[in-house]
Short mmCIF file of C-alpha atoms in Angstrom, two decimals:
data_model
loop_
_atom_site.label_atom_id
_atom_site.label_comp_id
_atom_site.label_asym_id
_atom_site.label_seq_id
_atom_site.Cartn_x
_atom_site.Cartn_y
_atom_site.Cartn_z
CA MET A 1 -0.07 0.09 -0.05
CA SER A 2 1.35 3.39 -0.92
CA ILE A 3 1.33 5.56 2.28
CA GLY A 4 2.51 8.63 0.24
CA HIS A 5 -0.55 8.52 -2.17
CA ALA A 6 -2.85 7.94 0.81
CA LEU A 7 -1.47 11.02 2.58
CA LEU A 8 -1.67 13.02 -0.71
CA GLY A 9 -5.41 11.86 -1.05
CA LEU A 10 -6.09 13.04 2.45
CA LEU A 11 -4.43 16.44 1.66
CA GLU A 12 -6.80 16.85 -1.18
CA THR A 13 -9.47 17.73 1.35
CA GLY A 14 -7.48 20.62 2.60
CA PRO A 15 -3.98 21.45 4.21
CA ARG A 16 -3.02 19.56 7.31
CA HIS A 17 -0.24 19.29 9.89
CA GLY A 18 1.64 16.00 10.02
CA TYR A 19 -0.06 15.14 13.30
CA ASP A 20 -3.41 15.80 11.86
CA LEU A 21 -2.71 13.61 8.84
CA LYS A 22 -1.63 10.77 11.05
CA ARG A 23 -4.71 11.02 13.08
CA VAL A 24 -6.96 10.97 10.06
CA TYR A 25 -5.04 8.13 8.32
CA ASP A 26 -5.12 6.01 11.60
CA GLU A 27 -8.89 6.64 11.87
CA ARG A 28 -9.70 5.69 8.26
CA PHE A 29 -7.14 3.17 7.21
CA GLY A 30 -4.83 2.27 10.10
CA HIS A 31 -7.08 -0.01 12.15
CA ASP A 32 -4.39 -2.62 12.83
CA ARG A 33 -1.33 -0.71 11.80
CA PRO A 34 -1.24 2.99 12.88
CA LEU A 35 1.29 5.04 11.15
CA ALA A 36 4.59 6.00 13.03
CA TYR A 37 5.28 9.65 13.37
CA GLY A 38 8.70 9.09 11.73
CA GLN A 39 7.15 7.54 8.83
CA VAL A 40 4.56 10.47 8.34
CA TYR A 41 7.38 13.01 8.34
CA SER A 42 9.70 11.17 6.12
CA THR A 43 6.87 10.62 3.61
CA LEU A 44 6.03 14.27 3.76
CA SER A 45 9.64 15.31 3.16
CA ARG A 46 9.79 13.04 0.07
CA LEU A 47 6.47 14.43 -1.13
CA LEU A 48 7.90 17.96 -0.60
CA ARG A 49 11.00 17.06 -2.44
CA ASN A 50 9.13 15.66 -5.40
CA GLY A 51 6.91 18.80 -5.64
CA LEU A 52 3.64 16.86 -4.72
CA VAL A 53 3.07 18.97 -1.58
CA GLU A 54 4.13 22.41 -0.43
CA GLU A 55 4.30 24.03 2.89
CA SER A 56 1.30 26.23 3.41
CA GLY A 57 2.15 27.87 6.72
CA VAL A 58 4.22 27.41 9.95
CA GLU A 59 2.81 27.98 13.36
CA PRO A 60 4.94 29.70 15.86
CA GLY A 61 7.20 27.39 17.86
CA GLY A 62 8.96 25.73 15.05
CA GLY A 63 9.56 21.94 14.56
CA PRO A 64 8.15 19.71 11.81
CA GLU A 65 4.88 19.18 13.70
CA ARG A 66 4.08 22.95 13.34
CA LYS A 67 4.20 22.89 9.50
CA ARG A 68 1.12 22.66 7.41
CA TYR A 69 1.20 20.90 4.11
CA ALA A 70 -0.93 21.42 1.04
CA ILE A 71 -1.20 19.32 -2.00
CA THR A 72 0.09 20.74 -5.28
CA ASP A 73 -1.41 20.44 -8.77
CA ALA A 74 1.20 17.76 -9.43
CA GLY A 75 0.08 15.99 -6.34
CA VAL A 76 -3.54 15.98 -7.43
CA THR A 77 -2.57 14.55 -10.80
CA ASP A 78 -0.45 11.89 -9.16
CA VAL A 79 -3.38 10.85 -6.84
CA ALA A 80 -5.83 10.79 -9.79
CA ASP A 81 -3.38 8.48 -11.72
CA TRP A 82 -2.84 6.30 -8.67
CA LEU A 83 -6.58 5.78 -8.08
CA VAL A 84 -7.19 4.39 -11.56
CA THR A 85 -4.09 2.34 -11.74
CA PRO A 86 -5.12 -1.23 -10.61
CA GLU A 87 -2.98 -2.92 -7.96
CA ASN A 88 -0.98 -5.86 -9.09
CA PRO A 89 -3.45 -8.67 -8.73
CA GLN A 90 -2.45 -10.64 -5.62
CA ILE A 91 -4.20 -12.03 -2.56
CA TYR A 92 -5.11 -9.91 0.44
CA LEU A 93 -5.44 -6.65 -1.49
CA GLN A 94 -8.30 -5.24 0.48
CA SER A 95 -6.31 -2.72 2.54
CA ALA A 96 -4.95 -0.98 -0.57
CA LEU A 97 -8.22 -1.11 -2.50
CA TYR A 98 -10.21 0.04 0.39
CA THR A 99 -7.87 3.11 0.79
CA LYS A 100 -8.38 3.89 -2.83
CA VAL A 101 -12.17 3.63 -2.78
CA VAL A 102 -12.36 5.87 0.37
CA LEU A 103 -10.03 8.43 -1.09
CA ALA A 104 -12.00 8.36 -4.37
CA LEU A 105 -15.36 8.95 -2.46
CA MET A 106 -13.72 11.71 -0.27
CA SER A 107 -12.50 13.55 -3.37
CA GLY A 108 -15.65 13.23 -5.30
CA ARG A 109 -14.11 11.01 -7.96
CA ASP A 110 -15.69 8.01 -9.59
CA ALA A 111 -15.06 5.15 -7.12
CA GLU A 112 -16.79 2.71 -9.40
CA GLU A 113 -13.85 3.34 -11.87
CA VAL A 114 -11.37 2.33 -9.20
CA LEU A 115 -13.21 -1.00 -8.81
CA ASP A 116 -13.66 -1.43 -12.54
CA VAL A 117 -10.01 -1.20 -13.36
CA GLN A 118 -9.20 -3.55 -10.56
CA ARG A 119 -11.68 -6.12 -11.65
CA SER A 120 -10.18 -6.00 -15.14
CA ALA A 121 -6.68 -6.46 -13.80
CA HIS A 122 -7.75 -9.36 -11.68
CA LEU A 123 -9.63 -11.05 -14.56
CA ARG A 124 -6.58 -10.54 -16.77
CA ALA A 125 -4.54 -12.42 -14.22
CA MET A 126 -7.25 -15.01 -13.85
CA ARG A 127 -7.32 -15.47 -17.75
CA GLY A 128 -3.57 -16.23 -17.64
CA LEU A 129 -4.09 -18.78 -14.82
CA VAL A 130 -6.89 -20.49 -16.80
CA ALA A 131 -4.56 -20.62 -19.93
CA ARG A 132 -1.67 -22.05 -17.92
CA LYS A 133 -3.99 -24.56 -16.29
CA GLN A 134 -5.19 -25.91 -19.65
CA GLN A 135 -1.71 -26.45 -20.88
CA GLY A 136 -0.27 -27.79 -17.67
CA ASP A 137 -0.29 -31.12 -15.71
CA LEU A 138 -2.25 -31.89 -12.71
CA THR A 139 0.23 -30.10 -10.43
CA ASP A 140 0.05 -27.07 -12.46
CA GLN A 141 -3.72 -27.11 -12.44
CA LEU A 142 -3.88 -27.33 -8.68
CA ILE A 143 -1.48 -24.57 -8.13
CA CYS A 144 -3.49 -22.37 -10.53
CA ASP A 145 -6.71 -23.34 -8.91
CA HIS A 146 -5.41 -22.07 -5.55
CA ALA A 147 -4.49 -18.68 -7.05
CA LEU A 148 -7.75 -18.52 -8.99
CA PHE A 149 -9.85 -19.16 -5.83
CA HIS A 150 -8.03 -16.35 -3.93
CA LEU A 151 -8.30 -13.99 -6.75
CA GLU A 152 -12.00 -14.86 -6.97
CA ALA A 153 -12.41 -14.12 -3.34
CA ASP A 154 -10.91 -10.56 -3.84
CA LEU A 155 -13.41 -10.02 -6.65
CA ARG A 156 -16.26 -11.13 -4.50
CA TRP A 157 -15.29 -8.56 -1.90
CA LEU A 158 -14.84 -6.04 -4.65
CA GLU A 159 -18.42 -6.70 -5.99
CA LEU A 160 -19.81 -6.35 -2.55
CA THR A 161 -18.04 -3.09 -2.09
CA ALA A 162 -19.43 -1.84 -5.42
CA ALA A 163 -22.89 -2.79 -4.22
CA ARG A 164 -22.30 -0.80 -1.07
CA LEU A 165 -20.70 2.24 -2.55
CA GLY A 166 -23.67 4.42 -1.68
CA GLU A 167 -23.69 3.44 1.99
CA LEU A 168 -19.86 3.89 2.12
CA ALA A 169 -20.15 7.34 0.62
CA LYS A 170 -22.63 8.38 3.29
CA GLU A 171 -20.23 7.21 5.99
CA VAL A 172 -17.27 8.93 4.40
CA ASP A 173 -19.29 12.15 4.22
CA ASN A 174 -19.90 12.00 7.91
CA MET B 1 -13.22 3.46 -20.21
CA GLY B 2 -16.82 4.15 -20.87
CA ALA B 3 -19.95 2.75 -22.47
CA GLU B 4 -19.35 0.36 -25.12
CA THR B 5 -20.49 1.29 -28.53
CA ALA B 6 -20.89 -0.79 -31.70
CA GLY B 7 -18.70 1.68 -33.46
CA ASP B 8 -15.48 0.74 -31.84
CA GLY B 9 -13.96 -0.84 -34.92
CA PRO B 10 -14.76 -1.37 -38.68
CA VAL B 11 -18.43 -2.11 -39.06
CA ASN B 12 -17.67 -5.39 -40.89
CA GLU B 13 -15.92 -6.70 -37.80
CA ILE B 14 -19.07 -6.37 -35.59
CA LEU B 15 -20.99 -9.61 -35.82
CA LEU B 16 -23.59 -8.65 -33.15
CA GLY B 17 -24.17 -5.21 -31.82
CA GLY B 18 -26.67 -3.58 -29.35
CA VAL B 19 -26.86 0.20 -29.14
CA GLU B 20 -28.54 2.42 -26.52
CA LEU B 21 -30.80 -0.50 -25.48
CA ARG B 22 -33.65 0.32 -23.07
CA LYS B 23 -36.07 -2.06 -21.55
CA SER B 24 -38.54 -1.85 -18.67
CA PHE B 25 -40.76 -4.45 -17.19
CA GLY B 26 -43.81 -2.53 -15.98
CA SER B 27 -42.37 0.48 -14.10
CA THR B 28 -39.09 -1.34 -13.41
CA PRO B 29 -36.21 -0.40 -15.74
CA ALA B 30 -33.90 -3.38 -16.60
CA LEU B 31 -31.83 -1.78 -19.33
CA ASP B 32 -31.08 1.96 -19.37
CA GLY B 33 -28.89 2.67 -22.37
CA ALA B 34 -26.84 -0.58 -22.49
CA ALA B 35 -24.49 -1.35 -25.45
CA LEU B 36 -22.40 -4.19 -26.57
CA ALA B 37 -20.44 -5.11 -29.66
CA VAL B 38 -19.35 -8.79 -30.32
CA ARG B 39 -16.88 -9.68 -33.01
CA PRO B 40 -16.70 -12.92 -34.82
CA GLY B 41 -15.31 -15.77 -32.71
CA GLU B 42 -15.03 -13.50 -29.62
CA ILE B 43 -15.91 -14.61 -26.18
CA VAL B 44 -17.44 -11.91 -24.08
CA ALA B 45 -18.53 -12.18 -20.43
CA ILE B 46 -21.36 -10.03 -19.21
CA MET B 47 -20.87 -9.66 -15.51
CA GLY B 48 -22.86 -7.73 -12.85
CA PRO B 49 -24.87 -8.26 -9.71
CA SER B 50 -28.19 -9.93 -9.56
CA GLY B 51 -30.85 -7.61 -11.04
CA SER B 52 -28.35 -5.50 -12.97
CA GLY B 53 -29.93 -6.32 -16.25
CA LYS B 54 -27.31 -8.68 -17.75
CA SER B 55 -29.82 -11.47 -18.56
CA THR B 56 -32.24 -8.81 -20.16
CA LEU B 57 -29.35 -7.58 -22.20
CA LEU B 58 -28.58 -11.19 -23.40
CA HIS B 59 -32.26 -11.69 -24.26
CA CYS B 60 -32.41 -8.47 -26.25
CA LEU B 61 -29.24 -9.27 -28.18
CA ALA B 62 -30.62 -12.88 -28.98
CA GLY B 63 -33.82 -11.46 -30.23
CA ILE B 64 -35.83 -13.13 -27.50
CA VAL B 65 -37.02 -9.95 -25.99
CA ALA B 66 -37.60 -6.68 -28.02
CA PRO B 67 -36.14 -3.57 -26.42
CA ASP B 68 -38.34 -0.61 -25.83
CA SER B 69 -35.72 1.52 -27.78
CA GLY B 70 -32.39 1.03 -29.19
CA THR B 71 -31.06 -1.28 -31.97
CA VAL B 72 -29.81 -4.75 -32.12
CA THR B 73 -28.01 -5.80 -35.26
CA PHE B 74 -26.78 -9.19 -36.38
CA GLN B 75 -24.28 -9.08 -39.37
CA GLY B 76 -25.45 -5.48 -39.91
CA GLN B 77 -29.22 -6.50 -40.06
CA ASP B 78 -31.51 -4.78 -37.62
CA LEU B 79 -33.44 -7.47 -35.69
CA ALA B 80 -36.51 -5.23 -35.31
CA ARG B 81 -36.97 -5.13 -39.08
CA LEU B 82 -37.36 -8.98 -39.33
CA SER B 83 -40.71 -10.62 -39.04
CA ASP B 84 -41.33 -12.92 -36.07
CA ARG B 85 -40.89 -15.79 -38.40
CA GLN B 86 -37.54 -14.53 -39.77
CA ARG B 87 -36.39 -13.83 -36.13
CA SER B 88 -37.27 -17.37 -35.19
CA ALA B 89 -35.43 -18.78 -38.21
CA LEU B 90 -32.33 -16.67 -37.29
CA ARG B 91 -32.33 -17.86 -33.68
CA ARG B 92 -32.65 -21.51 -34.90
CA SER B 93 -29.85 -21.34 -37.44
CA GLU B 94 -27.45 -18.71 -36.29
CA PHE B 95 -27.77 -18.60 -32.55
CA GLY B 96 -27.33 -21.34 -29.97
CA PHE B 97 -28.49 -21.13 -26.39
CA VAL B 98 -27.31 -22.66 -23.13
CA PHE B 99 -29.18 -21.89 -19.91
CA GLN B 100 -28.77 -22.66 -16.31
CA PHE B 101 -31.79 -25.04 -15.90
CA GLY B 102 -34.46 -27.00 -17.71
CA GLN B 103 -33.39 -26.62 -21.10
CA LEU B 104 -33.48 -30.24 -22.28
CA VAL B 105 -37.00 -31.86 -23.25
CA PRO B 106 -37.31 -34.64 -20.66
CA GLU B 107 -39.32 -36.90 -22.98
CA LEU B 108 -36.61 -37.08 -25.60
CA SER B 109 -33.30 -39.01 -25.35
CA CYS B 110 -30.15 -36.97 -25.11
CA VAL B 111 -29.22 -37.58 -28.78
CA GLU B 112 -32.84 -36.47 -29.78
CA ASN B 113 -32.36 -33.38 -27.69
CA VAL B 114 -29.17 -32.49 -29.40
CA ALA B 115 -30.65 -33.25 -32.86
CA LEU B 116 -33.72 -31.07 -32.18
CA PRO B 117 -32.67 -27.92 -33.67
CA LEU B 118 -31.63 -29.80 -36.94
CA ARG B 119 -34.92 -31.50 -37.05
CA LEU B 120 -36.87 -28.20 -36.63
CA SER B 121 -34.87 -26.94 -39.58
CA GLY B 122 -36.04 -29.90 -41.73
CA VAL B 123 -33.02 -32.21 -41.56
CA ARG B 124 -33.87 -35.91 -41.66
CA ARG B 125 -33.67 -37.91 -38.43
CA ARG B 126 -30.79 -40.17 -39.33
CA GLU B 127 -28.59 -37.28 -40.55
CA ALA B 128 -29.57 -35.14 -37.65
CA GLU B 129 -28.85 -37.78 -35.18
CA LYS B 130 -25.45 -38.60 -36.77
CA THR B 131 -24.40 -34.82 -36.57
CA ALA B 132 -25.73 -34.72 -32.96
CA LEU B 133 -23.56 -37.74 -31.92
CA ASP B 134 -20.52 -36.12 -33.50
CA TRP B 135 -21.12 -33.02 -31.38
CA MET B 136 -21.81 -35.19 -28.27
CA ALA B 137 -18.50 -36.85 -28.81
CA ARG B 138 -16.69 -33.51 -28.81
CA LEU B 139 -18.45 -32.70 -25.51
CA GLU B 140 -17.45 -36.07 -24.24
CA VAL B 141 -20.98 -37.30 -23.72
CA GLU B 142 -21.50 -39.52 -26.71
CA SER B 143 -22.10 -42.68 -24.47
CA LEU B 144 -25.31 -40.80 -23.13
CA GLY B 145 -27.12 -40.75 -26.41
CA ARG B 146 -30.01 -42.99 -25.58
CA LYS B 147 -30.36 -41.84 -22.03
CA ARG B 148 -33.09 -39.29 -21.12
CA PRO B 149 -32.05 -36.00 -19.47
CA GLY B 150 -33.45 -37.31 -16.13
CA GLU B 151 -30.97 -40.19 -16.13
CA VAL B 152 -27.79 -38.06 -16.43
CA SER B 153 -25.88 -35.82 -14.02
CA GLY B 154 -26.17 -32.03 -13.98
CA GLY B 155 -22.73 -31.72 -15.46
CA GLN B 156 -23.46 -34.18 -18.23
CA GLY B 157 -26.84 -32.58 -18.92
CA GLN B 158 -25.12 -29.21 -19.32
CA ARG B 159 -22.65 -30.69 -21.76
CA VAL B 160 -25.59 -32.28 -23.70
CA ALA B 161 -27.10 -28.75 -23.76
CA VAL B 162 -23.79 -27.23 -25.11
CA ALA B 163 -23.81 -29.90 -27.92
CA ARG B 164 -27.42 -28.96 -28.78
CA ALA B 165 -26.45 -25.15 -28.92
CA LEU B 166 -23.51 -26.04 -31.27
CA VAL B 167 -25.25 -28.58 -33.51
CA THR B 168 -26.42 -26.06 -36.13
CA ALA B 169 -22.94 -24.54 -36.28
CA PRO B 170 -24.29 -21.11 -35.10
CA LYS B 171 -22.36 -17.97 -35.27
CA VAL B 172 -23.16 -17.02 -31.62
CA ILE B 173 -23.78 -18.99 -28.52
CA PHE B 174 -25.79 -17.31 -25.87
CA ALA B 175 -24.91 -18.89 -22.42
CA ASP B 176 -26.82 -17.63 -19.41
CA GLU B 177 -25.15 -18.81 -16.16
CA PRO B 178 -24.29 -22.14 -17.80
CA THR B 179 -22.48 -23.38 -14.67
CA GLY B 180 -24.77 -21.85 -12.11
CA ALA B 181 -26.18 -25.12 -10.97
CA LEU B 182 -22.92 -27.06 -10.96
CA ASP B 183 -20.07 -27.73 -8.51
CA SER B 184 -16.66 -26.34 -9.30
CA LEU B 185 -15.39 -29.47 -11.06
CA ASN B 186 -18.31 -29.88 -13.32
CA GLY B 187 -18.53 -26.21 -13.94
CA GLU B 188 -15.00 -26.08 -14.97
CA GLN B 189 -15.45 -29.00 -17.26
CA VAL B 190 -18.40 -27.42 -19.02
CA MET B 191 -16.53 -24.11 -19.53
CA ARG B 192 -13.44 -25.80 -20.91
CA LEU B 193 -15.45 -27.82 -23.48
CA LEU B 194 -17.87 -24.94 -24.22
CA VAL B 195 -14.94 -22.58 -25.06
CA ALA B 196 -12.82 -25.21 -26.81
CA THR B 197 -15.71 -26.19 -29.10
CA ALA B 198 -16.90 -22.69 -29.74
CA ARG B 199 -13.27 -21.65 -30.67
CA ASP B 200 -12.92 -24.68 -32.99
CA SER B 201 -16.16 -23.81 -34.74
CA GLY B 202 -15.53 -20.11 -34.81
CA ALA B 203 -18.64 -19.26 -32.84
CA ALA B 204 -18.77 -16.21 -30.71
CA VAL B 205 -19.95 -16.55 -27.15
CA VAL B 206 -21.96 -14.05 -25.07
CA LEU B 207 -21.58 -15.52 -21.67
CA VAL B 208 -23.63 -14.12 -18.67
CA THR B 209 -22.19 -14.97 -15.34
CA HIS B 210 -21.69 -13.56 -11.87
CA GLU B 211 -18.75 -15.92 -11.21
CA ALA B 212 -15.31 -14.51 -11.86
CA ARG B 213 -13.72 -18.02 -12.35
CA VAL B 214 -16.29 -18.62 -15.22
CA ALA B 215 -15.61 -15.04 -16.74
CA ALA B 216 -11.97 -15.91 -16.82
CA TYR B 217 -12.72 -18.22 -19.81
CA SER B 218 -13.72 -15.07 -21.80
CA ASP B 219 -11.62 -12.78 -23.95
CA ARG B 220 -13.01 -9.66 -22.26
CA GLU B 221 -15.69 -8.69 -19.86
CA VAL B 222 -18.47 -6.00 -19.88
CA VAL B 223 -19.94 -5.03 -16.59
CA VAL B 224 -23.67 -4.17 -16.21
CA ARG B 225 -24.76 -2.07 -13.44
CA ASP B 226 -28.30 -0.49 -13.07
CA GLY B 227 -29.02 -1.36 -16.67
CA ARG B 228 -25.97 0.40 -18.03
CA THR B 229 -22.68 -1.22 -19.46
CA ARG B 230 -19.34 -0.33 -18.35
CA GLN B 231 -16.18 -1.69 -19.95
CA VAL B 232 -12.59 -1.04 -19.05
CA GLU B 233 -9.57 -0.90 -21.41
CA LEU B 234 -6.43 -1.58 -19.33
CA VAL B 235 -3.16 -0.42 -20.75
CA PRO B 236 -1.34 -3.56 -21.91
#
């Protein structure tokens, strides 16, 4: 999961301090793994260096926690590209996909598109496995079947999420 | 990404096309501007949640249900301009059908079921049954010829149904949840044989399914949601 992109996505709703970003990230996406402060600030300095965020004010007192960061136009483009670039199909993707869907909803983008491109990427991987299975021996078939069932499970979660986008949008709005 | 149109490629490459299809049942809209273009020999999966309109789209494309508006063309010919009789003849000769349940006539033997579309087109019994047995062999069910559908398993029955769908050498097979009533192993066997025989004979397949593992046998997928089609073009 790309922490940098997630932070950029959160900055699209308005400038924030590093601490504030960590708090919102942990609330939305960090259920099991909250972000470390060090990770937030190292990510922000990388985004700053790459021109994807800029400082938008420093409160008196100094120190990195006093700086506010805002997303730049280049940052917005970067988030937009990331949201519609499918994740490499592999099992246990839900955390990255969930983050993308929530950020798409928060920024008023087409969350269905996020799911559509991922479905396509998954099906492309599954077609490759089906082809390999048809040419392979029984061992190949069993190995491919294992991967196919896992990818299918991801897709079932994706379809359920697609069906619940309206509900999720309301929750994100709150 | 966007709604599919029948104008994505040269017109002569489109075998079957539906444009701006709308259909309501009473006050319930089933299709709301759906579109699909199928090229010769292509296997297209129509995916989507229950009630999204995917079966209605298949029925409109197959000329079983007339859309309220929009156009369906087969080989450039508008289906709405055909008489009922011409449409029936088209369905019998150019289209094959595989459904989830209850498609075989229980009073007929399996070979008679497979031969039925040929018999309805006027082919003599002996010749029709010989062709039927050839197709049953390709679907690995030739030994079931004299059995009735009630005497064979679900997976075998579906393979008989696939043989029947292919017996007239149609240009399009419409398959609506063909593995929906089967377990994984039988479902896979049906899909493997359906796709292999369709590819051998050059038939296109329009496959309605909500199962990703079944859709993975297709060349591409189109998603139907709330009666509208969405398709995705991934960068290779």
